[in-house]
Coordinates of N, CA and C in Angstrom, one line a residue:
X1 N -52.2 -79.7 -158.6 CA -52.1 -80.7 -157.6 C -51.1 -81.7 -158.1
X2 N -50.0 -81.9 -157.4 CA -49.0 -83.0 -157.8 C -49.6 -84.3 -157.5
X3 N -49.5 -85.2 -158.5 CA -50.0 -86.6 -158.3 C -48.9 -87.6 -158.7
X4 N -48.2 -88.2 -157.8 CA -47.3 -89.2 -158.1 C -48.0 -90.5 -158.6
X5 N -47.3 -91.3 -159.3 CA -48.0 -92.5 -159.8 C -48.6 -93.4 -158.8
X6 N -47.9 -93.5 -157.6 CA -48.4 -94.3 -156.5 C -49.6 -93.7 -155.8
X7 N -49.9 -92.4 -156.0 CA -51.0 -91.8 -155.4 C -52.2 -91.6 -156.4
X8 N -52.0 -92.0 -157.6 CA -53.1 -91.9 -158.6 C -54.2 -92.9 -158.3
X9 N -55.4 -92.7 -158.7 CA -56.5 -93.7 -158.6 C -56.1 -95.0 -159.3
X10 N -56.5 -96.1 -158.8 CA -56.3 -97.4 -159.4 C -57.2 -97.5 -160.7
X11 N -58.3 -96.9 -160.6 CA -59.2 -96.8 -161.8 C -60.2 -95.7 -161.5
X12 N -61.0 -95.4 -162.5 CA -62.0 -94.3 -162.3 C -63.0 -94.5 -161.3
X13 N -63.4 -95.8 -161.1 CA -64.4 -96.2 -160.1 C -64.0 -95.8 -158.7
X14 N -62.7 -95.8 -158.4 CA -62.2 -95.4 -157.1 C -62.6 -94.0 -156.7
X15 N -62.2 -93.1 -157.6 CA -62.5 -91.7 -157.2 C -64.0 -91.4 -157.4
X16 N -64.7 -92.0 -158.3 CA -66.1 -91.8 -158.5 C -66.9 -92.2 -157.3
X17 N -66.6 -93.4 -156.7 CA -67.3 -93.8 -155.5 C -67.0 -93.0 -154.3
X18 N -65.7 -92.6 -154.2 CA -65.3 -91.7 -153.1 C -66.1 -90.3 -153.2
X19 N -66.1 -89.8 -154.4 CA -66.7 -88.5 -154.6 C -68.2 -88.5 -154.3
X20 N -68.9 -89.7 -154.6 CA -70.3 -89.8 -154.4 C -70.6 -89.8 -152.9
X21 N -69.7 -90.1 -152.1 CA -69.9 -90.0 -150.6 C -69.4 -88.8 -149.9
X22 N -68.8 -87.8 -150.7 CA -68.2 -86.6 -150.1 C -68.8 -85.4 -150.9
X23 N -69.7 -84.7 -150.2 CA -70.5 -83.7 -150.9 C -69.9 -82.3 -150.8
X24 N -69.2 -82.0 -149.7 CA -68.8 -80.6 -149.5 C -67.5 -80.3 -150.2
X25 N -67.4 -79.1 -150.9 CA -66.2 -78.8 -151.5 C -66.0 -77.3 -151.5
X26 N -65.0 -76.8 -152.2 CA -64.7 -75.4 -152.4 C -64.5 -75.1 -153.9
X27 N -65.2 -74.0 -154.3 CA -65.2 -73.6 -155.6 C -64.2 -72.5 -155.8
X28 N -63.2 -72.7 -156.6 CA -62.1 -71.7 -156.9 C -62.4 -71.0 -158.2
X29 N -62.5 -69.6 -158.1 CA -62.8 -68.8 -159.3 C -61.7 -67.8 -159.4
X30 N -61.1 -67.6 -160.6 CA -60.1 -66.6 -160.9 C -60.7 -65.2 -160.6
X31 N -59.9 -64.4 -159.8 CA -60.3 -63.1 -159.5 C -60.2 -62.1 -160.7
X32 N -60.8 -61.0 -160.6 CA -60.7 -60.0 -161.6 C -59.2 -59.4 -161.5
X33 N -58.8 -58.8 -162.6 CA -57.4 -58.3 -162.6 C -57.0 -57.5 -161.3
X34 N -55.9 -57.9 -160.7 CA -55.4 -57.3 -159.5 C -56.0 -57.9 -158.2
X35 N -57.0 -58.8 -158.3 CA -57.7 -59.4 -157.2 C -57.2 -60.8 -157.0
X36 N -57.2 -61.4 -155.8 CA -56.9 -62.8 -155.6 C -58.0 -63.6 -156.0
X37 N -57.8 -65.0 -156.1 CA -58.9 -65.8 -156.5 C -60.0 -65.8 -155.4
X38 N -61.2 -66.1 -155.8 CA -62.3 -66.4 -154.8 C -62.3 -67.9 -154.5
X39 N -62.5 -68.2 -153.3 CA -62.6 -69.6 -152.9 C -63.9 -69.7 -152.0
X40 N -64.9 -70.4 -152.6 CA -66.2 -70.4 -152.0 C -66.6 -71.8 -151.5
X41 N -66.6 -72.0 -150.1 CA -67.1 -73.3 -149.6 C -68.6 -73.5 -150.0
X42 N -68.9 -74.7 -150.4 CA -70.3 -74.9 -150.8 C -70.7 -76.4 -150.9
X43 N -72.0 -76.7 -150.9 CA -72.5 -78.0 -150.9 C -73.1 -78.3 -152.3
X44 N -72.3 -78.7 -153.2 CA -72.9 -78.9 -154.6 C -73.5 -80.3 -154.7
X45 N -74.2 -80.6 -155.8 CA -74.6 -81.9 -156.2 C -73.9 -82.3 -157.5
X46 N -73.2 -83.4 -157.4 CA -72.4 -83.8 -158.6 C -73.3 -84.8 -159.4
X47 N -73.4 -84.7 -160.7 CA -74.2 -85.5 -161.5 C -73.3 -86.1 -162.6
X48 N -73.4 -87.5 -162.8 CA -72.7 -88.1 -163.9 C -71.3 -87.7 -164.2
X49 N -70.5 -87.7 -163.2 CA -69.1 -87.2 -163.3 C -68.2 -88.4 -163.8
X50 N -67.9 -88.4 -165.1 CA -67.0 -89.4 -165.7 C -66.0 -88.7 -166.6
X51 N -65.0 -89.5 -167.0 CA -64.0 -89.0 -168.0 C -64.6 -89.0 -169.4
X52 N -64.0 -88.3 -170.3 CA -64.6 -88.2 -171.6 C -64.6 -89.6 -172.3
X53 N -65.7 -89.9 -173.0 CA -65.8 -91.1 -173.7 C -66.3 -92.3 -172.9
X54 N -66.6 -92.1 -171.6 CA -67.0 -93.2 -170.7 C -68.5 -93.1 -170.5
X55 N -69.1 -94.2 -170.0 CA -70.5 -94.3 -169.7 C -70.7 -93.9 -168.2
X56 N -71.6 -93.0 -167.9 CA -71.9 -92.7 -166.5 C -72.2 -94.0 -165.7
X57 N -71.7 -94.0 -164.4 CA -71.9 -95.3 -163.7 C -72.5 -95.1 -162.3
X58 N -71.9 -94.2 -161.5 CA -72.4 -94.1 -160.1 C -73.2 -92.9 -159.7
X59 N -73.5 -92.0 -160.7 CA -74.3 -90.8 -160.3 C -75.6 -90.8 -161.0
X60 N -76.4 -89.8 -160.6 CA -77.8 -89.7 -161.2 C -77.7 -89.7 -162.7
X61 N -78.8 -90.1 -163.3 CA -78.8 -90.2 -164.8 C -79.2 -88.9 -165.5
X62 N -79.1 -87.8 -164.8 CA -79.6 -86.5 -165.4 C -78.5 -85.6 -165.8
X63 N -77.3 -86.0 -165.7 CA -76.2 -85.0 -166.1 C -76.3 -84.6 -167.5
X64 N -75.9 -83.3 -167.8 CA -76.0 -82.8 -169.1 C -74.7 -82.6 -169.8
X65 N -73.6 -82.4 -169.1 CA -72.4 -82.1 -169.7 C -71.7 -83.3 -170.3
X66 N -70.7 -83.2 -171.2 CA -70.1 -84.3 -171.8 C -69.3 -85.2 -170.8
X67 N -68.9 -84.6 -169.7 CA -68.2 -85.4 -168.6 C -68.9 -85.3 -167.3
X68 N -70.0 -84.7 -167.3 CA -70.8 -84.6 -166.0 C -71.2 -83.1 -165.7
X69 N -72.1 -83.0 -164.8 CA -72.5 -81.7 -164.4 C -72.4 -81.6 -162.8
X70 N -72.3 -80.4 -162.4 CA -72.5 -80.1 -161.0 C -73.5 -79.0 -160.9
X71 N -74.4 -79.1 -159.9 CA -75.4 -78.0 -159.8 C -75.3 -77.5 -158.3
X72 N -75.5 -76.1 -158.2 CA -75.4 -75.5 -156.9 C -76.1 -74.2 -156.9
X73 N -76.2 -73.5 -155.8 CA -76.8 -72.2 -155.8 C -76.1 -71.4 -154.7
X74 N -76.0 -70.1 -154.9 CA -75.3 -69.2 -153.9 C -76.2 -67.9 -153.8
X75 N -75.9 -67.2 -152.8 CA -76.6 -65.9 -152.6 C -76.3 -65.0 -153.7
X76 N -77.4 -64.2 -154.1 CA -77.2 -63.2 -155.2 C -76.2 -62.2 -154.7
X77 N -75.9 -62.0 -153.4 CA -75.0 -61.0 -152.9 C -73.6 -61.5 -152.8
X78 N -73.3 -62.7 -153.2 CA -72.0 -63.3 -153.1 C -71.0 -62.4 -154.0
X79 N -69.9 -62.1 -153.5 CA -69.0 -61.2 -154.2 C -68.2 -61.9 -155.4
X80 N -68.4 -63.2 -155.6 CA -67.7 -63.9 -156.6 C -68.3 -63.7 -158.0
X81 N -69.6 -63.3 -158.1 CA -70.3 -63.3 -159.4 C -69.6 -62.5 -160.5
X82 N -69.1 -61.3 -160.3 CA -68.5 -60.6 -161.4 C -67.2 -61.4 -161.9
X83 N -66.5 -62.0 -161.0 CA -65.3 -62.7 -161.4 C -65.7 -64.0 -162.2
X84 N -66.7 -64.7 -161.7 CA -67.1 -65.9 -162.4 C -67.7 -65.6 -163.7
X85 N -68.4 -64.5 -163.9 CA -69.0 -64.2 -165.2 C -67.9 -63.7 -166.1
X86 N -66.8 -63.2 -165.6 CA -65.7 -62.8 -166.4 C -64.7 -63.9 -166.8
X87 N -64.6 -64.9 -165.8 CA -63.8 -66.1 -166.0 C -64.6 -67.3 -165.7
X88 N -65.3 -67.9 -166.6 CA -66.2 -69.0 -166.2 C -65.5 -70.4 -166.1
X89 N -64.2 -70.4 -166.4 CA -63.5 -71.7 -166.1 C -63.1 -71.7 -164.6
X90 N -63.6 -72.7 -163.9 CA -63.5 -72.7 -162.5 C -63.0 -74.1 -162.0
X91 N -62.7 -74.3 -160.8 CA -62.2 -75.5 -160.2 C -63.0 -75.8 -158.9
X92 N -63.6 -77.0 -158.9 CA -64.3 -77.5 -157.7 C -63.4 -78.5 -157.0
X93 N -63.0 -78.2 -155.8 CA -62.0 -79.1 -155.1 C -62.7 -79.7 -153.9
X94 N -62.6 -81.1 -153.8 CA -63.2 -81.8 -152.6 C -62.0 -82.6 -152.0
X95 N -61.8 -82.3 -150.7 CA -60.7 -83.0 -149.9 C -61.3 -83.5 -148.6
X96 N -60.9 -84.7 -148.2 CA -61.4 -85.3 -147.0 C -60.5 -86.5 -146.6
X97 N -60.9 -87.2 -145.5 CA -60.1 -88.3 -145.0 C -58.7 -88.0 -144.8
X98 N -58.4 -86.8 -144.3 CA -57.0 -86.3 -144.1 C -56.6 -86.5 -142.7
X99 N -55.3 -86.9 -142.5 CA -54.8 -87.0 -141.2 C -53.3 -86.6 -141.2
X100 N -52.8 -86.3 -140.0 CA -51.3 -86.1 -139.9 C -50.6 -87.4 -139.5
X101 N -49.5 -87.7 -140.2 CA -48.7 -88.9 -139.9 C -47.4 -88.5 -139.3
X102 N -47.1 -88.9 -138.0 CA -45.9 -88.5 -137.4 C -44.7 -89.1 -138.1
X103 N -43.5 -88.5 -138.0 CA -42.3 -88.9 -138.6 C -41.9 -90.3 -138.2
X104 N -41.9 -90.7 -136.9 CA -41.5 -92.1 -136.5 C -42.3 -93.2 -137.2
X105 N -43.5 -92.9 -137.5 CA -44.3 -94.0 -138.2 C -43.7 -94.3 -139.6
X106 N -43.1 -93.3 -140.2 CA -42.6 -93.4 -141.6 C -41.1 -93.7 -141.7
X107 N -40.4 -93.8 -140.6 CA -39.0 -94.0 -140.6 C -38.6 -95.4 -141.2
X108 N -37.7 -95.4 -142.2 CA -37.2 -96.7 -142.7 C -36.7 -97.6 -141.5
X109 N -36.6 -98.9 -141.8 CA -36.3 -99.8 -140.7 C -34.8 -99.6 -140.2
X110 N -33.9 -99.1 -141.0 CA -32.5 -98.9 -140.6 C -32.3 -97.4 -140.2
X111 N -33.4 -96.7 -139.9 CA -33.2 -95.3 -139.5 C -33.8 -95.0 -138.1
X112 N -33.2 -94.2 -137.3 CA -33.8 -93.9 -136.0 C -35.2 -93.3 -136.2
X113 N -36.1 -93.7 -135.3 CA -37.5 -93.3 -135.4 C -37.6 -91.7 -135.5
X114 N -36.7 -91.0 -134.7 CA -36.8 -89.6 -134.7 C -36.4 -88.9 -136.0
X115 N -35.8 -89.7 -136.9 CA -35.4 -89.2 -138.2 C -36.4 -89.4 -139.3
X116 N -37.5 -90.0 -139.0 CA -38.6 -90.2 -139.9 C -39.2 -88.9 -140.3
X117 N -39.7 -88.8 -141.5 CA -40.3 -87.6 -142.1 C -41.8 -87.6 -141.9
X118 N -42.3 -86.6 -141.2 CA -43.8 -86.5 -141.0 C -44.4 -86.1 -142.3
X119 N -45.7 -86.4 -142.5 CA -46.4 -86.1 -143.7 C -47.9 -86.0 -143.4
X120 N -48.7 -85.9 -144.4 CA -50.2 -85.9 -144.2 C -50.7 -86.9 -145.3
X121 N -51.8 -87.5 -144.9 CA -52.6 -88.4 -145.8 C -53.9 -87.6 -146.2
X122 N -54.3 -87.8 -147.4 CA -55.6 -87.2 -147.8 C -56.1 -87.8 -149.1
X123 N -57.4 -87.7 -149.3 CA -58.0 -88.0 -150.6 C -58.6 -86.7 -151.2
X124 N -58.4 -86.5 -152.5 CA -58.8 -85.3 -153.1 C -59.3 -85.5 -154.5
X125 N -60.3 -84.9 -154.9 CA -60.8 -84.9 -156.3 C -61.0 -83.4 -156.7
X126 N -60.5 -83.1 -157.9 CA -60.6 -81.7 -158.4 C -61.3 -81.8 -159.8
X127 N -62.4 -81.1 -159.9 CA -63.2 -81.0 -161.1 C -63.0 -79.7 -161.8
X128 N -62.4 -79.7 -162.9 CA -62.3 -78.5 -163.7 C -63.6 -78.3 -164.5
X129 N -64.2 -77.1 -164.4 CA -65.6 -76.9 -164.9 C -65.7 -75.6 -165.7
X130 N -66.7 -75.6 -166.6 CA -67.1 -74.4 -167.3 C -68.5 -74.0 -166.6
X131 N -68.5 -72.8 -166.0 CA -69.7 -72.4 -165.2 C -70.7 -71.6 -166.1
X132 N -71.9 -71.9 -165.8 CA -73.0 -71.1 -166.4 C -74.0 -70.7 -165.3
X133 N -74.3 -69.4 -165.2 CA -75.2 -68.8 -164.2 C -76.6 -69.0 -164.6
X134 N -77.4 -69.4 -163.6 CA -78.9 -69.7 -163.8 C -79.6 -68.6 -163.1
X135 N -80.3 -67.7 -163.9 CA -81.1 -66.6 -163.3 C -82.6 -66.7 -163.6
X136 N -83.0 -67.5 -164.5 CA -84.4 -67.7 -164.8 C -85.1 -68.3 -163.6
X137 N -86.1 -67.7 -163.0 CA -86.7 -68.2 -161.8 C -87.2 -69.6 -161.9
X138 N -87.8 -70.0 -163.0 CA -88.3 -71.4 -163.2 C -87.1 -72.4 -163.2
X139 N -86.0 -72.0 -163.8 CA -84.9 -72.9 -163.8 C -84.2 -73.0 -162.4
X140 N -84.2 -71.9 -161.7 CA -83.7 -71.9 -160.4 C -84.6 -72.8 -159.5
X141 N -85.9 -72.7 -159.6 CA -86.8 -73.6 -158.8 C -86.5 -75.1 -159.1
X142 N -86.3 -75.4 -160.4 CA -86.0 -76.8 -160.8 C -84.7 -77.2 -160.2
X143 N -83.7 -76.4 -160.2 CA -82.4 -76.7 -159.7 C -82.5 -76.9 -158.2
X144 N -83.2 -76.0 -157.5 CA -83.4 -76.2 -156.0 C -84.1 -77.5 -155.7
X145 N -85.1 -77.8 -156.4 CA -85.9 -79.0 -156.2 C -85.0 -80.3 -156.4
X146 N -84.1 -80.3 -157.4 CA -83.3 -81.4 -157.6 C -82.3 -81.5 -156.4
X147 N -81.8 -80.4 -155.9 CA -80.8 -80.5 -154.8 C -81.6 -81.0 -153.6
X148 N -82.8 -80.5 -153.3 CA -83.5 -80.8 -152.2 C -83.9 -82.3 -152.2
X149 N -84.3 -82.8 -153.3 CA -84.6 -84.3 -153.4 C -83.3 -85.1 -153.2
X150 N -82.2 -84.6 -153.6 CA -80.9 -85.4 -153.4 C -80.5 -85.4 -152.0
X151 N -80.5 -84.2 -151.3 CA -79.9 -84.1 -150.0 C -80.9 -84.5 -148.9
X152 N -82.2 -84.3 -149.1 CA -83.2 -84.6 -148.1 C -84.4 -85.3 -148.7
X153 N -84.2 -86.5 -149.2 CA -85.3 -87.2 -149.9 C -86.4 -87.6 -149.0
X154 N -86.2 -87.7 -147.7 CA -87.3 -88.2 -146.9 C -88.0 -87.1 -146.1
X155 N -87.7 -85.9 -146.4 CA -88.3 -84.8 -145.6 C -89.8 -84.4 -146.1
X156 N -90.0 -84.7 -147.4 CA -91.3 -84.3 -147.9 C -91.5 -82.9 -148.1
X157 N -90.5 -82.2 -148.6 CA -90.6 -80.7 -148.8 C -91.6 -80.4 -149.9
X158 N -92.3 -79.3 -149.7 CA -93.3 -78.9 -150.8 C -92.6 -78.5 -152.1
X159 N -91.4 -78.2 -152.1 CA -90.7 -77.9 -153.3 C -90.8 -76.4 -153.6
X160 N -89.9 -75.9 -154.4 CA -89.9 -74.5 -154.8 C -90.7 -74.3 -156.1
X161 N -91.5 -73.3 -156.2 CA -92.2 -72.9 -157.4 C -92.4 -71.4 -157.4
X162 N -92.2 -70.9 -158.6 CA -92.3 -69.4 -158.8 C -93.7 -68.9 -158.3
X163 N -93.6 -67.9 -157.4 CA -94.8 -67.3 -156.9 C -95.6 -68.1 -155.9
X164 N -95.1 -69.2 -155.5 CA -95.8 -70.1 -154.5 C -95.1 -70.2 -153.2
X165 N -95.8 -70.2 -152.1 CA -95.2 -70.4 -150.8 C -94.8 -71.9 -150.7
X166 N -93.8 -72.2 -149.8 CA -93.1 -71.2 -149.0 C -91.8 -70.7 -149.5
X167 N -91.4 -71.2 -150.7 CA -90.0 -70.8 -151.1 C -90.0 -69.9 -152.3
X168 N -91.1 -69.7 -153.0 CA -91.1 -68.9 -154.2 C -90.6 -67.5 -154.0
X169 N -90.9 -66.9 -152.9 CA -90.4 -65.5 -152.6 C -88.9 -65.4 -152.4
X170 N -88.3 -66.6 -152.1 CA -86.9 -66.6 -151.9 C -86.0 -66.7 -153.1
X171 N -86.6 -67.1 -154.2 CA -85.9 -67.3 -155.4 C -85.1 -66.1 -155.9
X172 N -85.6 -64.9 -155.7 CA -84.9 -63.7 -156.2 C -83.6 -63.5 -155.4
X173 N -83.5 -64.1 -154.3 CA -82.3 -63.9 -153.5 C -81.1 -64.8 -153.8
X174 N -81.3 -65.7 -154.7 CA -80.2 -66.6 -155.1 C -79.9 -66.6 -156.6
X175 N -78.8 -67.1 -157.0 CA -78.5 -67.4 -158.4 C -78.0 -68.9 -158.4
X176 N -78.4 -69.5 -159.5 CA -78.0 -70.9 -159.6 C -76.8 -71.1 -160.4
X177 N -76.1 -72.2 -160.3 CA -74.9 -72.5 -161.0 C -75.0 -73.9 -161.6
X178 N -74.7 -74.0 -162.9 CA -74.4 -75.3 -163.6 C -73.0 -75.3 -164.0
X179 N -72.3 -76.3 -163.5 CA -70.8 -76.5 -163.8 C -70.7 -77.7 -164.7
X180 N -70.3 -77.5 -165.9 CA -70.0 -78.6 -166.8 C -68.6 -79.1 -166.6
X181 N -68.5 -80.3 -166.2 CA -67.1 -80.9 -165.9 C -66.4 -81.1 -167.2
X182 N -65.2 -80.6 -167.3 CA -64.4 -80.8 -168.5 C -63.1 -81.6 -168.2
X183 N -62.7 -81.7 -167.0 CA -61.6 -82.6 -166.6 C -61.6 -82.9 -165.2
X184 N -61.0 -84.1 -164.8 CA -61.0 -84.6 -163.5 C -59.6 -85.0 -163.1
X185 N -59.2 -84.6 -161.9 CA -57.9 -85.0 -161.3 C -58.2 -85.5 -159.9
X186 N -57.6 -86.7 -159.6 CA -57.9 -87.3 -158.3 C -56.6 -87.8 -157.7
X187 N -56.5 -87.9 -156.4 CA -55.3 -88.3 -155.7 C -55.7 -89.0 -154.4
X188 N -55.0 -90.1 -154.1 CA -55.2 -90.8 -152.8 C -53.8 -91.0 -152.2
X189 N -53.4 -90.1 -151.3 CA -52.1 -90.0 -150.8 C -52.0 -90.8 -149.4
X190 N -51.7 -92.1 -149.5 CA -51.7 -93.0 -148.4 C -50.5 -93.9 -148.3
X191 N -49.3 -93.4 -148.7 CA -48.1 -94.1 -148.6 C -48.0 -95.5 -149.3
X192 N -48.7 -95.6 -150.4 CA -48.7 -96.8 -151.1 C -47.3 -97.3 -151.6
X193 N -46.4 -96.3 -151.7 CA -45.0 -96.6 -152.2 C -44.1 -97.1 -151.1
X194 N -44.5 -97.1 -149.8 CA -43.6 -97.4 -148.7 C -43.4 -98.9 -148.6
X195 N -42.2 -99.3 -148.0 CA -42.0 -100.7 -147.8 C -43.0 -101.3 -146.9
X196 N -43.2 -102.6 -147.0 CA -44.2 -103.3 -146.2 C -44.1 -103.1 -144.7
X197 N -42.9 -103.1 -144.2 CA -42.8 -102.9 -142.7 C -43.2 -101.5 -142.3
X198 N -42.9 -100.5 -143.1 CA -43.3 -99.2 -142.8 C -44.8 -99.0 -142.9
X199 N -45.4 -99.6 -143.9 CA -46.9 -99.6 -144.0 C -47.5 -100.3 -142.8
X200 N -47.0 -101.4 -142.4 CA -47.5 -102.0 -141.2 C -47.5 -101.1 -140.0
X201 N -46.4 -100.4 -139.8 CA -46.3 -99.5 -138.7 C -47.3 -98.3 -138.8
X202 N -47.5 -97.8 -140.0 CA -48.4 -96.7 -140.2 C -49.8 -97.2 -139.9
X203 N -50.2 -98.4 -140.4 CA -51.5 -98.9 -140.1 C -51.7 -99.1 -138.6
X204 N -50.7 -99.7 -137.9 CA -50.8 -99.9 -136.5 C -51.0 -98.5 -135.7
X205 N -50.2 -97.5 -136.2 CA -50.3 -96.2 -135.5 C -51.6 -95.6 -135.7
X206 N -52.2 -95.7 -136.9 CA -53.5 -95.1 -137.1 C -54.6 -95.8 -136.2
X207 N -54.5 -97.1 -136.1 CA -55.4 -97.9 -135.3 C -55.3 -97.5 -133.8
X208 N -54.1 -97.4 -133.4 CA -53.9 -97.1 -131.9 C -54.3 -95.7 -131.6
X209 N -54.0 -94.7 -132.5 CA -54.3 -93.3 -132.2 C -55.8 -93.1 -132.2
X210 N -56.5 -93.7 -133.2 CA -58.0 -93.7 -133.3 C -58.5 -92.3 -133.2
X211 N -57.9 -91.3 -133.8 CA -58.4 -90.0 -133.8 C -59.4 -89.7 -134.9
X212 N -59.8 -88.4 -135.0 CA -60.7 -88.0 -136.1 C -60.1 -88.4 -137.5
X213 N -60.9 -89.1 -138.3 CA -60.6 -89.5 -139.6 C -59.5 -90.6 -139.7
X214 N -59.0 -91.0 -138.6 CA -57.9 -92.1 -138.6 C -58.5 -93.4 -139.2
X215 N -59.7 -93.8 -138.9 CA -60.3 -95.0 -139.4 C -60.4 -94.9 -140.9
X216 N -60.9 -93.8 -141.4 CA -61.0 -93.6 -142.8 C -59.7 -93.7 -143.6
X217 N -58.7 -93.0 -143.0 CA -57.4 -93.0 -143.6 C -56.8 -94.4 -143.6
X218 N -56.9 -95.1 -142.5 CA -56.4 -96.4 -142.4 C -57.1 -97.4 -143.4
X219 N -58.4 -97.2 -143.6 CA -59.0 -98.0 -144.6 C -58.5 -97.8 -146.0
X220 N -58.3 -96.5 -146.3 CA -57.6 -96.2 -147.6 C -56.2 -96.8 -147.7
X221 N -55.5 -96.6 -146.6 CA -54.1 -97.1 -146.6 C -54.0 -98.6 -146.8
X222 N -54.9 -99.4 -146.2 CA -54.9 -100.8 -146.3 C -55.4 -101.2 -147.7
X223 N -56.5 -100.6 -148.2 CA -57.0 -100.9 -149.5 C -56.1 -100.7 -150.6
X224 N -55.2 -99.7 -150.5 CA -54.3 -99.3 -151.6 C -53.0 -100.0 -151.5
X225 N -52.8 -100.9 -150.5 CA -51.5 -101.5 -150.4 C -51.3 -102.5 -151.6
X226 N -50.1 -102.6 -152.1 CA -49.9 -103.5 -153.3 C -50.2 -104.9 -152.9
X227 N -50.8 -105.6 -153.9 CA -51.2 -107.0 -153.6 C -50.0 -107.9 -153.4

């Protein structure tokens, strides 16, 4: 992912707080020789995701990796398992708050509006990870219970336990994943480098259009404007 200086996070708290509010991502796994990569949509739980040498700040206090952990589970029948076990270095990508920006909104003041260059805005965090498969049924139950508590804390689920209803019999159908985060790359592409007049036009355009994700993109755009 290309990250220009003006699109880089202002500090680590920026991407950490954004990632804490955006759960859904895609796990990219190198394919076996001759095969394309596997790209698996999934709902992981991110724990203690920080850069090396820093203190965890915005995530649960249970992360085990030196830069954070991600836990997830997938069906035992998922075709990515042989590739993941052969190449455990994986990438978890989370992208959201994306919109299309028409060319006229970006045209410099001395340029005809129709000559403006269209683009897209988005926020993205990529976690490079070392993957470990969890097959022990007791460890899978613990992993599932942690995810359940995180995503539905108010449901009062009985929890998963080996040999116990209602979920114990389902444990054999899944495999757990622990992803130890080894590197983080983040990007907030919201035209922070554009002249003030162009930024004003973009903000006005997003407010007037008021389409899906426009409000979120406009908030990023305004927040990241130079002081």
